[in-house]
């Protein structure tokens, strides 16, 4: 029984280390993205000042466009009001364009402009690189270990302090 308690304590310590390490890695990713954004800004001749939500909005359109407000809201987990606010900013920066259907003027669909496509490609390449490295990292585990890991992570997502 004592071994189980020690294992649980060690898991808690490792979890705290993981969260702390994730903050550091997220900071590195933000720095890398900022460097790419600076290159893009100098190429475009304008300052973008985009948040992560705005970048994910662009990624969503790049992945699923043309796409409407409701679907974007569901996919990026933001309110429709936030989507409308973000879309206005991105439209002013000429990163997205709006379209309405001929038979339905109320519903708006979004597509990426050429500038938006550039930003989307940068973001997509960064995500692909991270995903490939992570998949390589997971190669060392057995199917049973992967199944347990998936279950543990799903439980952690549902767990609340």
mmCIF file of C-alpha atoms in Angstrom:
data_model
loop_
_atom_site.group_PDB
_atom_site.id
_atom_site.type_symbol
_atom_site.label_atom_id
_atom_site.label_comp_id
_atom_site.label_asym_id
_atom_site.label_seq_id
_atom_site.Cartn_x
_atom_site.Cartn_y
_atom_site.Cartn_z
ATOM 1 C CA UNK A 1 0.000 0.000 0.000
ATOM 2 C CA UNK A 2 2.845 2.363 0.817
ATOM 3 C CA UNK A 3 4.272 1.796 -2.685
ATOM 4 C CA UNK A 4 0.974 2.921 -4.217
ATOM 5 C CA UNK A 5 0.947 6.113 -2.157
ATOM 6 C CA UNK A 6 4.556 6.857 -3.099
ATOM 7 C CA UNK A 7 3.718 6.285 -6.762
ATOM 8 C CA UNK A 8 0.759 8.652 -6.518
ATOM 9 C CA UNK A 9 2.924 11.324 -4.880
ATOM 10 C CA UNK A 10 5.534 10.927 -7.620
ATOM 11 C CA UNK A 11 2.822 11.219 -10.296
ATOM 12 C CA UNK A 12 1.618 14.470 -8.709
ATOM 13 C CA UNK A 13 5.182 15.829 -8.710
ATOM 14 C CA UNK A 14 5.653 14.837 -12.347
ATOM 15 C CA UNK A 15 2.308 16.388 -13.286
ATOM 16 C CA UNK A 16 3.348 19.710 -11.717
ATOM 17 C CA UNK A 17 6.684 19.531 -13.551
ATOM 18 C CA UNK A 18 4.857 18.800 -16.806
ATOM 19 C CA UNK A 19 2.560 21.797 -16.405
ATOM 20 C CA UNK A 20 5.514 24.054 -15.604
ATOM 21 C CA UNK A 21 7.509 22.685 -18.522
ATOM 22 C CA UNK A 22 4.512 23.187 -20.822
ATOM 23 C CA UNK A 23 4.423 26.867 -19.901
ATOM 24 C CA UNK A 24 8.086 27.166 -20.901
ATOM 25 C CA UNK A 25 7.527 25.306 -24.169
ATOM 26 C CA UNK A 26 4.485 27.412 -24.953
ATOM 27 C CA UNK A 27 6.646 30.480 -24.426
ATOM 28 C CA UNK A 28 9.207 29.086 -26.906
ATOM 29 C CA UNK A 29 6.448 28.387 -29.426
ATOM 30 C CA UNK A 30 5.093 31.901 -28.969
ATOM 31 C CA UNK A 31 8.597 33.282 -29.553
ATOM 32 C CA UNK A 32 9.010 31.208 -32.728
ATOM 33 C CA UNK A 33 5.606 32.297 -33.984
ATOM 34 C CA UNK A 34 6.454 35.930 -33.167
ATOM 35 C CA UNK A 35 9.649 35.654 -35.218
ATOM 36 C CA UNK A 36 7.691 34.273 -38.170
ATOM 37 C CA UNK A 37 5.080 36.995 -37.708
ATOM 38 C CA UNK A 38 7.804 39.670 -37.796
ATOM 39 C CA UNK A 39 9.068 38.258 -41.088
ATOM 40 C CA UNK A 40 5.539 38.259 -42.462
ATOM 41 C CA UNK A 41 4.884 41.790 -41.162
ATOM 42 C CA UNK A 42 8.013 43.124 -42.837
ATOM 43 C CA UNK A 43 7.050 41.324 -46.044
ATOM 44 C CA UNK A 44 3.524 42.801 -45.868
ATOM 45 C CA UNK A 45 4.746 46.182 -44.679
ATOM 46 C CA UNK A 46 2.288 46.286 -41.781
ATOM 47 C CA UNK A 47 1.954 45.385 -38.109
ATOM 48 C CA UNK A 48 -0.464 42.512 -37.375
ATOM 49 C CA UNK A 49 -0.479 42.142 -33.540
ATOM 50 C CA UNK A 50 -2.470 38.896 -33.641
ATOM 51 C CA UNK A 51 -3.525 36.874 -30.606
ATOM 52 C CA UNK A 52 -3.430 33.089 -30.494
ATOM 53 C CA UNK A 53 -7.237 33.017 -30.861
ATOM 54 C CA UNK A 54 -6.964 35.127 -34.012
ATOM 55 C CA UNK A 55 -4.296 32.828 -35.428
ATOM 56 C CA UNK A 56 -6.445 29.790 -34.675
ATOM 57 C CA UNK A 57 -9.377 31.556 -36.336
ATOM 58 C CA UNK A 58 -7.236 31.893 -39.488
ATOM 59 C CA UNK A 59 -6.161 28.237 -39.182
ATOM 60 C CA UNK A 60 -9.802 27.170 -38.919
ATOM 61 C CA UNK A 61 -10.709 29.046 -42.090
ATOM 62 C CA UNK A 62 -7.646 27.603 -43.819
ATOM 63 C CA UNK A 63 -8.621 24.085 -42.811
ATOM 64 C CA UNK A 64 -12.374 24.326 -43.458
ATOM 65 C CA UNK A 65 -13.130 27.415 -45.569
ATOM 66 C CA UNK A 66 -15.393 28.699 -46.821
ATOM 67 C CA UNK A 67 -16.910 28.562 -43.351
ATOM 68 C CA UNK A 68 -19.582 30.463 -41.422
ATOM 69 C CA UNK A 69 -19.574 32.050 -37.959
ATOM 70 C CA UNK A 70 -21.442 29.198 -36.259
ATOM 71 C CA UNK A 71 -19.072 26.529 -37.520
ATOM 72 C CA UNK A 72 -15.973 28.563 -36.668
ATOM 73 C CA UNK A 73 -17.399 29.163 -33.182
ATOM 74 C CA UNK A 74 -17.883 25.423 -32.665
ATOM 75 C CA UNK A 75 -14.460 24.458 -34.012
ATOM 76 C CA UNK A 76 -12.347 27.030 -32.122
ATOM 77 C CA UNK A 77 -14.549 27.063 -29.007
ATOM 78 C CA UNK A 78 -15.226 30.810 -28.998
ATOM 79 C CA UNK A 79 -18.514 32.679 -28.750
ATOM 80 C CA UNK A 80 -20.177 33.998 -31.892
ATOM 81 C CA UNK A 81 -19.583 37.507 -30.538
ATOM 82 C CA UNK A 82 -15.850 36.830 -30.294
ATOM 83 C CA UNK A 83 -15.865 35.408 -33.818
ATOM 84 C CA UNK A 84 -17.562 38.561 -35.115
ATOM 85 C CA UNK A 85 -15.063 40.810 -33.304
ATOM 86 C CA UNK A 86 -12.063 38.813 -34.530
ATOM 87 C CA UNK A 87 -13.412 38.672 -38.076
ATOM 88 C CA UNK A 88 -13.684 42.473 -38.220
ATOM 89 C CA UNK A 89 -10.055 42.853 -37.172
ATOM 90 C CA UNK A 90 -8.811 40.206 -39.627
ATOM 91 C CA UNK A 91 -10.911 41.693 -42.426
ATOM 92 C CA UNK A 92 -9.392 45.154 -41.805
ATOM 93 C CA UNK A 93 -5.923 43.565 -41.969
ATOM 94 C CA UNK A 94 -6.882 41.958 -45.303
ATOM 95 C CA UNK A 95 -6.291 38.450 -43.940
ATOM 96 C CA UNK A 96 -9.835 37.213 -44.571
ATOM 97 C CA UNK A 97 -12.659 38.050 -46.919
ATOM 98 C CA UNK A 98 -16.374 37.808 -46.337
ATOM 99 C CA UNK A 99 -18.919 36.347 -48.722
ATOM 100 C CA UNK A 100 -22.677 36.084 -48.606
ATOM 101 C CA UNK A 101 -24.826 33.608 -50.444
ATOM 102 C CA UNK A 102 -27.039 35.015 -53.187
ATOM 103 C CA UNK A 103 -30.166 33.463 -51.660
ATOM 104 C CA UNK A 104 -29.211 34.164 -48.007
ATOM 105 C CA UNK A 105 -27.790 37.634 -47.304
ATOM 106 C CA UNK A 106 -27.864 37.029 -43.547
ATOM 107 C CA UNK A 107 -25.283 34.254 -43.448
ATOM 108 C CA UNK A 108 -21.626 35.228 -43.924
ATOM 109 C CA UNK A 109 -18.881 32.866 -45.061
ATOM 110 C CA UNK A 110 -15.174 33.493 -44.616
ATOM 111 C CA UNK A 111 -12.203 32.675 -46.831
ATOM 112 C CA UNK A 112 -8.534 33.553 -46.531
ATOM 113 C CA UNK A 113 -6.949 36.234 -48.681
ATOM 114 C CA UNK A 114 -3.462 35.711 -50.129
ATOM 115 C CA UNK A 115 -1.998 37.326 -46.987
ATOM 116 C CA UNK A 116 -4.147 35.091 -44.802
ATOM 117 C CA UNK A 117 -2.953 32.054 -46.758
ATOM 118 C CA UNK A 118 0.683 32.970 -46.005
ATOM 119 C CA UNK A 119 -0.031 33.197 -42.299
ATOM 120 C CA UNK A 120 -2.023 29.963 -42.416
ATOM 121 C CA UNK A 121 0.869 28.121 -44.074
ATOM 122 C CA UNK A 122 3.356 29.324 -41.446
ATOM 123 C CA UNK A 123 1.053 28.208 -38.627
ATOM 124 C CA UNK A 124 0.293 24.897 -40.353
ATOM 125 C CA UNK A 125 3.998 24.107 -40.878
ATOM 126 C CA UNK A 126 4.765 24.803 -37.227
ATOM 127 C CA UNK A 127 1.941 22.519 -36.106
ATOM 128 C CA UNK A 128 3.013 19.773 -38.503
ATOM 129 C CA UNK A 129 6.571 19.882 -37.169
ATOM 130 C CA UNK A 130 5.385 19.638 -33.572
ATOM 131 C CA UNK A 131 2.993 16.811 -34.420
ATOM 132 C CA UNK A 132 5.680 14.831 -36.285
ATOM 133 C CA UNK A 133 8.107 15.169 -33.383
ATOM 134 C CA UNK A 134 5.403 14.119 -30.931
ATOM 135 C CA UNK A 135 4.407 11.096 -33.029
ATOM 136 C CA UNK A 136 8.080 10.058 -33.120
ATOM 137 C CA UNK A 137 8.236 10.453 -29.355
ATOM 138 C CA UNK A 138 5.192 8.157 -28.960
ATOM 139 C CA UNK A 139 6.763 5.435 -31.147
ATOM 140 C CA UNK A 140 8.644 4.025 -28.141
ATOM 141 C CA UNK A 141 5.422 2.972 -26.384
ATOM 142 C CA UNK A 142 3.434 -0.237 -26.814
ATOM 143 C CA UNK A 143 -0.214 -0.153 -27.937
ATOM 144 C CA UNK A 144 -1.241 -0.985 -24.357
ATOM 145 C CA UNK A 145 0.820 1.884 -22.943
ATOM 146 C CA UNK A 146 -0.637 4.253 -25.526
ATOM 147 C CA UNK A 147 -4.186 3.150 -24.647
ATOM 148 C CA UNK A 148 -3.507 3.782 -20.947
ATOM 149 C CA UNK A 149 -1.909 7.156 -21.722
ATOM 150 C CA UNK A 150 -4.880 8.202 -23.831
ATOM 151 C CA UNK A 151 -7.284 7.192 -21.064
ATOM 152 C CA UNK A 152 -5.236 9.051 -18.436
ATOM 153 C CA UNK A 153 -5.110 12.229 -20.538
ATOM 154 C CA UNK A 154 -8.852 12.047 -21.245
ATOM 155 C CA UNK A 155 -9.503 11.670 -17.513
ATOM 156 C CA UNK A 156 -7.185 14.610 -16.764
ATOM 157 C CA UNK A 157 -9.131 16.770 -19.193
ATOM 158 C CA UNK A 158 -12.363 15.920 -17.371
ATOM 159 C CA UNK A 159 -10.837 16.290 -13.894
ATOM 160 C CA UNK A 160 -11.219 19.547 -12.002
ATOM 161 C CA UNK A 161 -9.082 20.676 -9.079
#
